[in-house]
Amino acid sequence: MQETVFHRTAIVFSVLLLASAAGFAQTFNGRFTGTVTDPSGAPVPSAEITVRQIETEITKKTRTNSSGVYDVPLLLSGTYEVKVDSAGMESMIRREVKLEVNATVTLDFTLKLSSVATVIDVTAEVPM
């Protein structure tokens, strides 16, 4: 009888322990990801991506990989500005991009060739 009570207690404890561990694994961060290409559709490697949260002014930077892909993880929910810069290309900015908790927002950019420094500012919202 005593072994049965101990066995049940051990099982209940194990289930509670596993359930609490699963709760800690949840994240409250979002991310921006996407691809940067040139007008012909070719990837733009090493383009600089700058992500700025409007409310806090916190800025994170990264670069695209050789396939033109970028990923900016571990961002708090809020409103962001995402800017892409690459040598010989026009810069592009997307403003007022909403990022929700646990969301992944994909923003693809097609940069235009430029002989002088130019910035294209896109103010439309991206649908979730």
mmCIF file of N, CA and C in Angstrom:
data_model
loop_
_atom_site.group_PDB
_atom_site.id
_atom_site.type_symbol
_atom_site.label_atom_id
_atom_site.label_comp_id
_atom_site.label_asym_id
_atom_site.label_seq_id
_atom_site.Cartn_x
_atom_site.Cartn_y
_atom_site.Cartn_z
ATOM 1 N N MET A 1 0.814 -1.188 0.000
ATOM 2 C CA MET A 1 0.000 0.000 0.000
ATOM 3 C C MET A 1 0.866 1.265 0.000
ATOM 4 N N GLN A 2 1.898 1.246 0.868
ATOM 5 C CA GLN A 2 2.762 2.398 0.953
ATOM 6 C C GLN A 2 3.512 2.631 -0.361
ATOM 7 N N GLU A 3 3.913 1.545 -1.047
ATOM 8 C CA GLU A 3 4.590 1.676 -2.338
ATOM 9 C C GLU A 3 3.681 2.289 -3.381
ATOM 10 N N THR A 4 2.385 1.964 -3.351
ATOM 11 C CA THR A 4 1.428 2.504 -4.310
ATOM 12 C C THR A 4 1.280 4.011 -4.130
ATOM 13 N N VAL A 5 1.184 4.483 -2.899
ATOM 14 C CA VAL A 5 1.071 5.913 -2.625
ATOM 15 C C VAL A 5 2.341 6.616 -3.084
ATOM 16 N N PHE A 6 3.489 6.036 -2.776
ATOM 17 C CA PHE A 6 4.754 6.615 -3.215
ATOM 18 C C PHE A 6 4.827 6.659 -4.736
ATOM 19 N N HIS A 7 4.421 5.596 -5.396
ATOM 20 C CA HIS A 7 4.454 5.507 -6.855
ATOM 21 C C HIS A 7 3.556 6.584 -7.478
ATOM 22 N N ARG A 8 2.347 6.745 -6.935
ATOM 23 C CA ARG A 8 1.417 7.768 -7.450
ATOM 24 C C ARG A 8 1.980 9.169 -7.232
ATOM 25 N N THR A 9 2.557 9.394 -6.074
ATOM 26 C CA THR A 9 3.142 10.701 -5.782
ATOM 27 C C THR A 9 4.287 11.005 -6.742
ATOM 28 N N ALA A 10 5.109 10.023 -7.019
ATOM 29 C CA ALA A 10 6.220 10.201 -7.946
ATOM 30 C C ALA A 10 5.715 10.521 -9.353
ATOM 31 N N ILE A 11 4.659 9.859 -9.772
ATOM 32 C CA ILE A 11 4.093 10.115 -11.105
ATOM 33 C C ILE A 11 3.524 11.529 -11.180
ATOM 34 N N VAL A 12 2.767 11.941 -10.170
ATOM 35 C CA VAL A 12 2.184 13.284 -10.149
ATOM 36 C C VAL A 12 3.294 14.333 -10.157
ATOM 37 N N PHE A 13 4.315 14.137 -9.357
ATOM 38 C CA PHE A 13 5.440 15.071 -9.315
ATOM 39 C C PHE A 13 6.123 15.171 -10.676
ATOM 40 N N SER A 14 6.331 14.038 -11.337
ATOM 41 C CA SER A 14 6.978 14.020 -12.649
ATOM 42 C C SER A 14 6.154 14.778 -13.679
ATOM 43 N N VAL A 15 4.853 14.566 -13.672
ATOM 44 C CA VAL A 15 3.972 15.266 -14.620
ATOM 45 C C VAL A 15 4.015 16.767 -14.379
ATOM 46 N N LEU A 16 3.964 17.194 -13.123
ATOM 47 C CA LEU A 16 4.034 18.618 -12.812
ATOM 48 C C LEU A 16 5.369 19.221 -13.222
ATOM 49 N N LEU A 17 6.443 18.495 -13.011
ATOM 50 C CA LEU A 17 7.767 18.967 -13.397
ATOM 51 C C LEU A 17 7.863 19.158 -14.907
ATOM 52 N N LEU A 18 7.381 18.199 -15.675
ATOM 53 C CA LEU A 18 7.403 18.306 -17.133
ATOM 54 C C LEU A 18 6.529 19.444 -17.627
ATOM 55 N N ALA A 19 5.371 19.631 -17.022
ATOM 56 C CA ALA A 19 4.466 20.711 -17.424
ATOM 57 C C ALA A 19 5.088 22.077 -17.163
ATOM 58 N N SER A 20 5.779 22.228 -16.032
ATOM 59 C CA SER A 20 6.405 23.516 -15.742
ATOM 60 C C SER A 20 7.582 23.772 -16.669
ATOM 61 N N ALA A 21 8.309 22.751 -17.055
ATOM 62 C CA ALA A 21 9.423 22.918 -17.996
ATOM 63 C C ALA A 21 8.912 23.362 -19.352
ATOM 64 N N ALA A 22 7.777 22.841 -19.787
ATOM 65 C CA ALA A 22 7.202 23.240 -21.071
ATOM 66 C C ALA A 22 6.797 24.711 -21.036
ATOM 67 N N GLY A 23 6.327 25.183 -19.888
ATOM 68 C CA GLY A 23 5.946 26.591 -19.757
ATOM 69 C C GLY A 23 7.137 27.517 -19.881
ATOM 70 N N PHE A 24 8.290 27.117 -19.359
ATOM 71 C CA PHE A 24 9.484 27.943 -19.468
ATOM 72 C C PHE A 24 10.033 27.978 -20.884
ATOM 73 N N ALA A 25 9.696 27.011 -21.708
ATOM 74 C CA ALA A 25 10.222 26.957 -23.069
ATOM 75 C C ALA A 25 9.527 27.946 -23.995
ATOM 76 N N GLN A 26 8.408 28.518 -23.561
ATOM 77 C CA GLN A 26 7.692 29.465 -24.406
ATOM 78 C C GLN A 26 8.501 30.743 -24.541
ATOM 79 N N THR A 27 8.341 31.388 -25.680
ATOM 80 C CA THR A 27 9.049 32.632 -25.936
ATOM 81 C C THR A 27 8.048 33.740 -26.198
ATOM 82 N N PHE A 28 8.423 34.946 -25.918
ATOM 83 C CA PHE A 28 7.560 36.089 -26.161
ATOM 84 C C PHE A 28 8.192 37.023 -27.182
ATOM 85 N N ASN A 29 9.143 36.518 -27.923
ATOM 86 C CA ASN A 29 9.863 37.316 -28.897
ATOM 87 C C ASN A 29 9.377 37.021 -30.307
ATOM 88 N N GLY A 30 9.506 38.030 -31.164
ATOM 89 C CA GLY A 30 9.196 37.869 -32.584
ATOM 90 C C GLY A 30 10.470 37.971 -33.395
ATOM 91 N N ARG A 31 10.312 37.903 -34.714
ATOM 92 C CA ARG A 31 11.488 37.991 -35.585
ATOM 93 C C ARG A 31 11.091 38.538 -36.937
ATOM 94 N N PHE A 32 12.082 39.168 -37.595
ATOM 95 C CA PHE A 32 11.958 39.568 -38.990
ATOM 96 C C PHE A 32 12.884 38.680 -39.800
ATOM 97 N N THR A 33 12.407 38.253 -40.936
ATOM 98 C CA THR A 33 13.215 37.454 -41.845
ATOM 99 C C THR A 33 12.827 37.828 -43.271
ATOM 100 N N GLY A 34 13.659 37.483 -44.225
ATOM 101 C CA GLY A 34 13.330 37.774 -45.612
ATOM 102 C C GLY A 34 14.531 37.626 -46.514
ATOM 103 N N THR A 35 14.338 38.044 -47.750
ATOM 104 C CA THR A 35 15.382 37.943 -48.776
ATOM 105 C C THR A 35 15.566 39.305 -49.427
ATOM 106 N N VAL A 36 16.822 39.633 -49.729
ATOM 107 C CA VAL A 36 17.148 40.866 -50.426
ATOM 108 C C VAL A 36 17.697 40.488 -51.800
ATOM 109 N N THR A 37 17.065 41.040 -52.832
ATOM 110 C CA THR A 37 17.479 40.747 -54.211
ATOM 111 C C THR A 37 17.704 42.039 -54.974
ATOM 112 N N ASP A 38 18.380 41.905 -56.126
ATOM 113 C CA ASP A 38 18.561 43.044 -57.021
ATOM 114 C C ASP A 38 17.433 43.022 -58.061
ATOM 115 N N PRO A 39 17.392 43.978 -58.995
ATOM 116 C CA PRO A 39 16.292 44.030 -59.964
ATOM 117 C C PRO A 39 16.150 42.773 -60.830
ATOM 118 N N SER A 40 17.228 42.028 -61.033
ATOM 119 C CA SER A 40 17.154 40.814 -61.851
ATOM 120 C C SER A 40 16.690 39.598 -61.035
ATOM 121 N N GLY A 41 16.530 39.771 -59.718
ATOM 122 C CA GLY A 41 16.126 38.661 -58.859
ATOM 123 C C GLY A 41 17.293 37.932 -58.225
ATOM 124 N N ALA A 42 18.514 38.370 -58.515
ATOM 125 C CA ALA A 42 19.699 37.750 -57.923
ATOM 126 C C ALA A 42 19.834 38.180 -56.463
ATOM 127 N N PRO A 43 20.306 37.282 -55.591
ATOM 128 C CA PRO A 43 20.460 37.639 -54.179
ATOM 129 C C PRO A 43 21.519 38.717 -53.983
ATOM 130 N N VAL A 44 21.326 39.518 -52.953
ATOM 131 C CA VAL A 44 22.292 40.559 -52.597
ATOM 132 C C VAL A 44 22.972 40.116 -51.301
ATOM 133 N N PRO A 45 24.180 39.549 -51.390
ATOM 134 C CA PRO A 45 24.874 39.128 -50.172
ATOM 135 C C PRO A 45 25.464 40.324 -49.432
ATOM 136 N N SER A 46 25.593 40.190 -48.135
ATOM 137 C CA SER A 46 26.214 41.191 -47.260
ATOM 138 C C SER A 46 25.491 42.529 -47.213
ATOM 139 N N ALA A 47 24.209 42.551 -47.573
ATOM 140 C CA ALA A 47 23.429 43.782 -47.405
ATOM 141 C C ALA A 47 23.220 43.992 -45.907
ATOM 142 N N GLU A 48 23.320 45.229 -45.465
ATOM 143 C CA GLU A 48 23.137 45.518 -44.043
ATOM 144 C C GLU A 48 21.654 45.744 -43.743
ATOM 145 N N ILE A 49 21.148 45.022 -42.758
ATOM 146 C CA ILE A 49 19.767 45.140 -42.312
ATOM 147 C C ILE A 49 19.779 45.821 -40.952
ATOM 148 N N THR A 50 19.049 46.930 -40.826
ATOM 149 C CA THR A 50 18.938 47.643 -39.562
ATOM 150 C C THR A 50 17.475 47.631 -39.135
ATOM 151 N N VAL A 51 17.217 47.085 -37.954
ATOM 152 C CA VAL A 51 15.864 46.992 -37.414
ATOM 153 C C VAL A 51 15.811 47.880 -36.176
ATOM 154 N N ARG A 52 14.893 48.852 -36.183
ATOM 155 C CA ARG A 52 14.786 49.792 -35.055
ATOM 156 C C ARG A 52 13.369 49.773 -34.515
ATOM 157 N N GLN A 53 13.235 49.498 -33.206
ATOM 158 C CA GLN A 53 11.916 49.564 -32.579
ATOM 159 C C GLN A 53 11.605 51.031 -32.307
ATOM 160 N N ILE A 54 10.475 51.490 -32.814
ATOM 161 C CA ILE A 54 10.117 52.910 -32.732
ATOM 162 C C ILE A 54 9.936 53.351 -31.279
ATOM 163 N N GLU A 55 9.238 52.562 -30.466
ATOM 164 C CA GLU A 55 8.914 52.966 -29.100
ATOM 165 C C GLU A 55 10.152 53.088 -28.214
ATOM 166 N N THR A 56 11.115 52.216 -28.379
ATOM 167 C CA THR A 56 12.270 52.186 -27.472
ATOM 168 C C THR A 56 13.560 52.698 -28.101
ATOM 169 N N GLU A 57 13.572 52.863 -29.423
ATOM 170 C CA GLU A 57 14.779 53.264 -30.162
ATOM 171 C C GLU A 57 15.868 52.190 -30.131
ATOM 172 N N ILE A 58 15.532 50.972 -29.692
ATOM 173 C CA ILE A 58 16.509 49.884 -29.691
ATOM 174 C C ILE A 58 16.742 49.440 -31.129
ATOM 175 N N THR A 59 18.020 49.318 -31.505
ATOM 176 C CA THR A 59 18.390 48.977 -32.876
ATOM 177 C C THR A 59 19.212 47.693 -32.889
ATOM 178 N N LYS A 60 18.908 46.826 -33.850
ATOM 179 C CA LYS A 60 19.702 45.622 -34.089
ATOM 180 C C LYS A 60 20.100 45.612 -35.554
ATOM 181 N N LYS A 61 21.319 45.124 -35.803
ATOM 182 C CA LYS A 61 21.822 45.052 -37.178
ATOM 183 C C LYS A 61 22.282 43.643 -37.495
ATOM 184 N N THR A 62 22.141 43.286 -38.758
ATOM 185 C CA THR A 62 22.657 42.021 -39.256
ATOM 186 C C THR A 62 22.967 42.198 -40.736
ATOM 187 N N ARG A 63 23.476 41.149 -41.356
ATOM 188 C CA ARG A 63 23.762 41.175 -42.801
ATOM 189 C C ARG A 63 23.127 39.960 -43.455
ATOM 190 N N THR A 64 22.838 40.104 -44.742
ATOM 191 C CA THR A 64 22.311 38.966 -45.483
ATOM 192 C C THR A 64 23.430 37.966 -45.731
ATOM 193 N N ASN A 65 23.048 36.691 -45.857
ATOM 194 C CA ASN A 65 24.047 35.658 -46.172
ATOM 195 C C ASN A 65 24.286 35.620 -47.683
ATOM 196 N N SER A 66 25.014 34.640 -48.160
ATOM 197 C CA SER A 66 25.353 34.563 -49.585
ATOM 198 C C SER A 66 24.130 34.342 -50.469
ATOM 199 N N SER A 67 23.018 33.884 -49.886
ATOM 200 C CA SER A 67 21.767 33.687 -50.624
ATOM 201 C C SER A 67 20.844 34.896 -50.522
ATOM 202 N N GLY A 68 21.321 35.967 -49.882
ATOM 203 C CA GLY A 68 20.511 37.174 -49.728
ATOM 204 C C GLY A 68 19.484 37.092 -48.614
ATOM 205 N N VAL A 69 19.592 36.089 -47.757
ATOM 206 C CA VAL A 69 18.621 35.866 -46.686
ATOM 207 C C VAL A 69 19.122 36.497 -45.386
ATOM 208 N N TYR A 70 18.191 37.102 -44.651
ATOM 209 C CA TYR A 70 18.527 37.642 -43.331
ATOM 210 C C TYR A 70 17.524 37.133 -42.303
ATOM 211 N N ASP A 71 17.908 37.211 -41.035
ATOM 212 C CA ASP A 71 17.048 36.798 -39.932
ATOM 213 C C ASP A 71 17.424 37.637 -38.715
ATOM 214 N N VAL A 72 16.440 38.321 -38.147
ATOM 215 C CA VAL A 72 16.666 39.117 -36.945
ATOM 216 C C VAL A 72 15.719 38.580 -35.870
ATOM 217 N N PRO A 73 16.211 37.672 -35.007
ATOM 218 C CA PRO A 73 15.363 37.065 -33.980
ATOM 219 C C PRO A 73 15.378 37.863 -32.677
ATOM 220 N N LEU A 74 14.622 37.364 -31.710
ATOM 221 C CA LEU A 74 14.614 37.871 -30.328
ATOM 222 C C LEU A 74 14.237 39.350 -30.233
ATOM 223 N N LEU A 75 13.149 39.713 -30.934
ATOM 224 C CA LEU A 75 12.658 41.085 -30.899
ATOM 225 C C LEU A 75 11.375 41.152 -30.072
ATOM 226 N N LEU A 76 11.240 42.213 -29.301
ATOM 227 C CA LEU A 76 10.020 42.429 -28.537
ATOM 228 C C LEU A 76 8.903 42.886 -29.474
ATOM 229 N N SER A 77 7.667 42.643 -29.083
ATOM 230 C CA SER A 77 6.559 43.101 -29.913
ATOM 231 C C SER A 77 6.553 44.631 -29.923
ATOM 232 N N GLY A 78 6.071 45.190 -31.025
ATOM 233 C CA GLY A 78 6.021 46.642 -31.155
ATOM 234 C C GLY A 78 6.012 47.052 -32.608
ATOM 235 N N THR A 79 6.272 48.329 -32.831
ATOM 236 C CA THR A 79 6.309 48.900 -34.174
ATOM 237 C C THR A 79 7.761 49.139 -34.555
ATOM 238 N N TYR A 80 8.123 48.703 -35.756
ATOM 239 C CA TYR A 80 9.518 48.739 -36.195
ATOM 240 C C TYR A 80 9.694 49.475 -37.509
ATOM 241 N N GLU A 81 10.937 49.866 -37.722
ATOM 242 C CA GLU A 81 11.411 50.387 -39.000
ATOM 243 C C GLU A 81 12.529 49.442 -39.442
ATOM 244 N N VAL A 82 12.455 48.962 -40.680
ATOM 245 C CA VAL A 82 13.464 48.038 -41.200
ATOM 246 C C VAL A 82 14.113 48.700 -42.417
ATOM 247 N N LYS A 83 15.441 48.827 -42.359
ATOM 248 C CA LYS A 83 16.194 49.494 -43.416
ATOM 249 C C LYS A 83 17.215 48.533 -44.007
ATOM 250 N N VAL A 84 17.369 48.589 -45.334
ATOM 251 C CA VAL A 84 18.344 47.752 -46.029
ATOM 252 C C VAL A 84 19.303 48.663 -46.791
ATOM 253 N N ASP A 85 20.595 48.427 -46.611
ATOM 254 C CA ASP A 85 21.647 49.173 -47.309
ATOM 255 C C ASP A 85 22.600 48.195 -47.972
ATOM 256 N N SER A 86 23.010 48.528 -49.195
ATOM 257 C CA SER A 86 24.024 47.737 -49.881
ATOM 258 C C SER A 86 24.759 48.648 -50.860
ATOM 259 N N ALA A 87 26.065 48.477 -50.953
ATOM 260 C CA ALA A 87 26.874 49.312 -51.832
ATOM 261 C C ALA A 87 26.382 49.213 -53.276
ATOM 262 N N GLY A 88 26.250 50.354 -53.922
ATOM 263 C CA GLY A 88 25.825 50.394 -55.316
ATOM 264 C C GLY A 88 24.329 50.241 -55.525
ATOM 265 N N MET A 89 23.571 50.188 -54.412
ATOM 266 C CA MET A 89 22.117 50.032 -54.482
ATOM 267 C C MET A 89 21.445 51.180 -53.728
ATOM 268 N N GLU A 90 20.189 51.446 -54.092
ATOM 269 C CA GLU A 90 19.404 52.417 -53.346
ATOM 270 C C GLU A 90 18.990 51.790 -52.015
ATOM 271 N N SER A 91 19.085 52.555 -50.936
ATOM 272 C CA SER A 91 18.613 52.075 -49.637
ATOM 273 C C SER A 91 17.098 51.996 -49.673
ATOM 274 N N MET A 92 16.553 51.117 -48.849
ATOM 275 C CA MET A 92 15.106 50.975 -48.770
ATOM 276 C C MET A 92 14.703 50.873 -47.308
ATOM 277 N N ILE A 93 13.631 51.590 -46.940
ATOM 278 C CA ILE A 93 13.139 51.592 -45.564
ATOM 279 C C ILE A 93 11.664 51.212 -45.582
ATOM 280 N N ARG A 94 11.295 50.327 -44.666
ATOM 281 C CA ARG A 94 9.875 50.033 -44.426
ATOM 282 C C ARG A 94 9.575 50.514 -43.018
ATOM 283 N N ARG A 95 8.586 51.397 -42.914
ATOM 284 C CA ARG A 95 8.223 51.995 -41.629
ATOM 285 C C ARG A 95 6.898 51.432 -41.128
ATOM 286 N N GLU A 96 6.690 51.620 -39.829
ATOM 287 C CA GLU A 96 5.412 51.243 -39.207
ATOM 288 C C GLU A 96 5.066 49.770 -39.408
ATOM 289 N N VAL A 97 6.065 48.903 -39.293
ATOM 290 C CA VAL A 97 5.832 47.460 -39.415
ATOM 291 C C VAL A 97 5.537 46.923 -38.020
ATOM 292 N N LYS A 98 4.364 46.344 -37.851
ATOM 293 C CA LYS A 98 3.932 45.814 -36.549
ATOM 294 C C LYS A 98 4.469 44.395 -36.362
ATOM 295 N N LEU A 99 5.025 44.143 -35.180
ATOM 296 C CA LEU A 99 5.515 42.817 -34.824
ATOM 297 C C LEU A 99 4.786 42.372 -33.569
ATOM 298 N N GLU A 100 4.069 41.269 -33.666
ATOM 299 C CA GLU A 100 3.301 40.730 -32.549
ATOM 300 C C GLU A 100 4.139 39.697 -31.783
ATOM 301 N N VAL A 101 3.690 39.339 -30.600
ATOM 302 C CA VAL A 101 4.349 38.330 -29.772
ATOM 303 C C VAL A 101 4.380 37.005 -30.535
ATOM 304 N N ASN A 102 5.518 36.340 -30.529
ATOM 305 C CA ASN A 102 5.732 35.035 -31.165
ATOM 306 C C ASN A 102 5.524 35.038 -32.680
ATOM 307 N N ALA A 103 5.533 36.209 -33.308
ATOM 308 C CA ALA A 103 5.281 36.287 -34.749
ATOM 309 C C ALA A 103 6.592 36.309 -35.528
ATOM 310 N N THR A 104 6.534 35.768 -36.740
ATOM 311 C CA THR A 104 7.618 35.910 -37.699
ATOM 312 C C THR A 104 7.074 36.709 -38.864
ATOM 313 N N VAL A 105 7.653 37.874 -39.099
ATOM 314 C CA VAL A 105 7.231 38.731 -40.198
ATOM 315 C C VAL A 105 8.282 38.609 -41.301
ATOM 316 N N THR A 106 7.821 38.243 -42.489
ATOM 317 C CA THR A 106 8.715 38.118 -43.636
ATOM 318 C C THR A 106 8.642 39.386 -44.457
ATOM 319 N N LEU A 107 9.785 40.056 -44.583
ATOM 320 C CA LEU A 107 9.892 41.266 -45.396
ATOM 321 C C LEU A 107 10.958 41.028 -46.454
ATOM 322 N N ASP A 108 10.535 40.913 -47.706
ATOM 323 C CA ASP A 108 11.473 40.767 -48.814
ATOM 324 C C ASP A 108 11.700 42.140 -49.436
ATOM 325 N N PHE A 109 12.926 42.384 -49.864
ATOM 326 C CA PHE A 109 13.292 43.664 -50.462
ATOM 327 C C PHE A 109 13.898 43.425 -51.846
ATOM 328 N N THR A 110 13.515 44.253 -52.806
ATOM 329 C CA THR A 110 14.168 44.263 -54.114
ATOM 330 C C THR A 110 14.794 45.643 -54.263
ATOM 331 N N LEU A 111 16.112 45.685 -54.212
ATOM 332 C CA LEU A 111 16.831 46.948 -54.282
ATOM 333 C C LEU A 111 17.103 47.324 -55.729
ATOM 334 N N LYS A 112 17.076 48.624 -55.997
ATOM 335 C CA LYS A 112 17.387 49.141 -57.328
ATOM 336 C C LYS A 112 18.849 49.562 -57.371
ATOM 337 N N LEU A 113 19.450 49.433 -58.544
ATOM 338 C CA LEU A 113 20.819 49.898 -58.733
ATOM 339 C C LEU A 113 20.845 51.415 -58.658
ATOM 340 N N SER A 114 21.922 51.948 -58.132
ATOM 341 C CA SER A 114 22.015 53.392 -57.970
ATOM 342 C C SER A 114 23.429 53.858 -58.226
ATOM 343 N N SER A 115 23.540 54.998 -58.910
ATOM 344 C CA SER A 115 24.860 55.580 -59.109
ATOM 345 C C SER A 115 25.119 56.663 -58.069
ATOM 346 N N VAL A 116 24.048 57.146 -57.421
ATOM 347 C CA VAL A 116 24.173 58.115 -56.336
ATOM 348 C C VAL A 116 23.394 57.588 -55.143
ATOM 349 N N ALA A 117 23.674 58.111 -53.977
ATOM 350 C CA ALA A 117 22.982 57.654 -52.771
ATOM 351 C C ALA A 117 21.524 58.089 -52.799
ATOM 352 N N THR A 118 20.634 57.130 -52.742
ATOM 353 C CA THR A 118 19.193 57.376 -52.754
ATOM 354 C C THR A 118 18.541 56.489 -51.709
ATOM 355 N N VAL A 119 17.492 56.983 -51.073
ATOM 356 C CA VAL A 119 16.748 56.189 -50.106
ATOM 357 C C VAL A 119 15.302 56.110 -50.567
ATOM 358 N N ILE A 120 14.771 54.881 -50.639
ATOM 359 C CA ILE A 120 13.356 54.680 -50.939
ATOM 360 C C ILE A 120 12.668 54.375 -49.624
ATOM 361 N N ASP A 121 11.629 55.146 -49.313
ATOM 362 C CA ASP A 121 10.927 55.024 -48.038
ATOM 363 C C ASP A 121 9.523 54.483 -48.307
ATOM 364 N N VAL A 122 9.253 53.250 -47.844
ATOM 365 C CA VAL A 122 7.940 52.614 -48.025
ATOM 366 C C VAL A 122 7.202 52.718 -46.707
ATOM 367 N N THR A 123 5.997 53.341 -46.711
ATOM 368 C CA THR A 123 5.280 53.551 -45.462
ATOM 369 C C THR A 123 4.050 52.672 -45.320
ATOM 370 N N ALA A 124 3.777 51.789 -46.260
ATOM 371 C CA ALA A 124 2.614 50.912 -46.168
ATOM 372 C C ALA A 124 2.857 49.828 -45.154
ATOM 373 N N GLU A 125 1.776 49.391 -44.467
ATOM 374 C CA GLU A 125 1.880 48.289 -43.513
ATOM 375 C C GLU A 125 1.921 46.966 -44.246
ATOM 376 N N VAL A 126 2.620 46.016 -43.660
ATOM 377 C CA VAL A 126 2.700 44.673 -44.208
ATOM 378 C C VAL A 126 1.624 43.834 -43.539
ATOM 379 N N PRO A 127 0.772 43.137 -44.329
ATOM 380 C CA PRO A 127 -0.256 42.299 -43.700
ATOM 381 C C PRO A 127 0.373 41.136 -42.973
ATOM 382 N N MET A 128 -0.229 40.752 -41.847
ATOM 383 C CA MET A 128 0.292 39.639 -41.048
ATOM 384 C C MET A 128 -0.124 38.332 -41.665
#
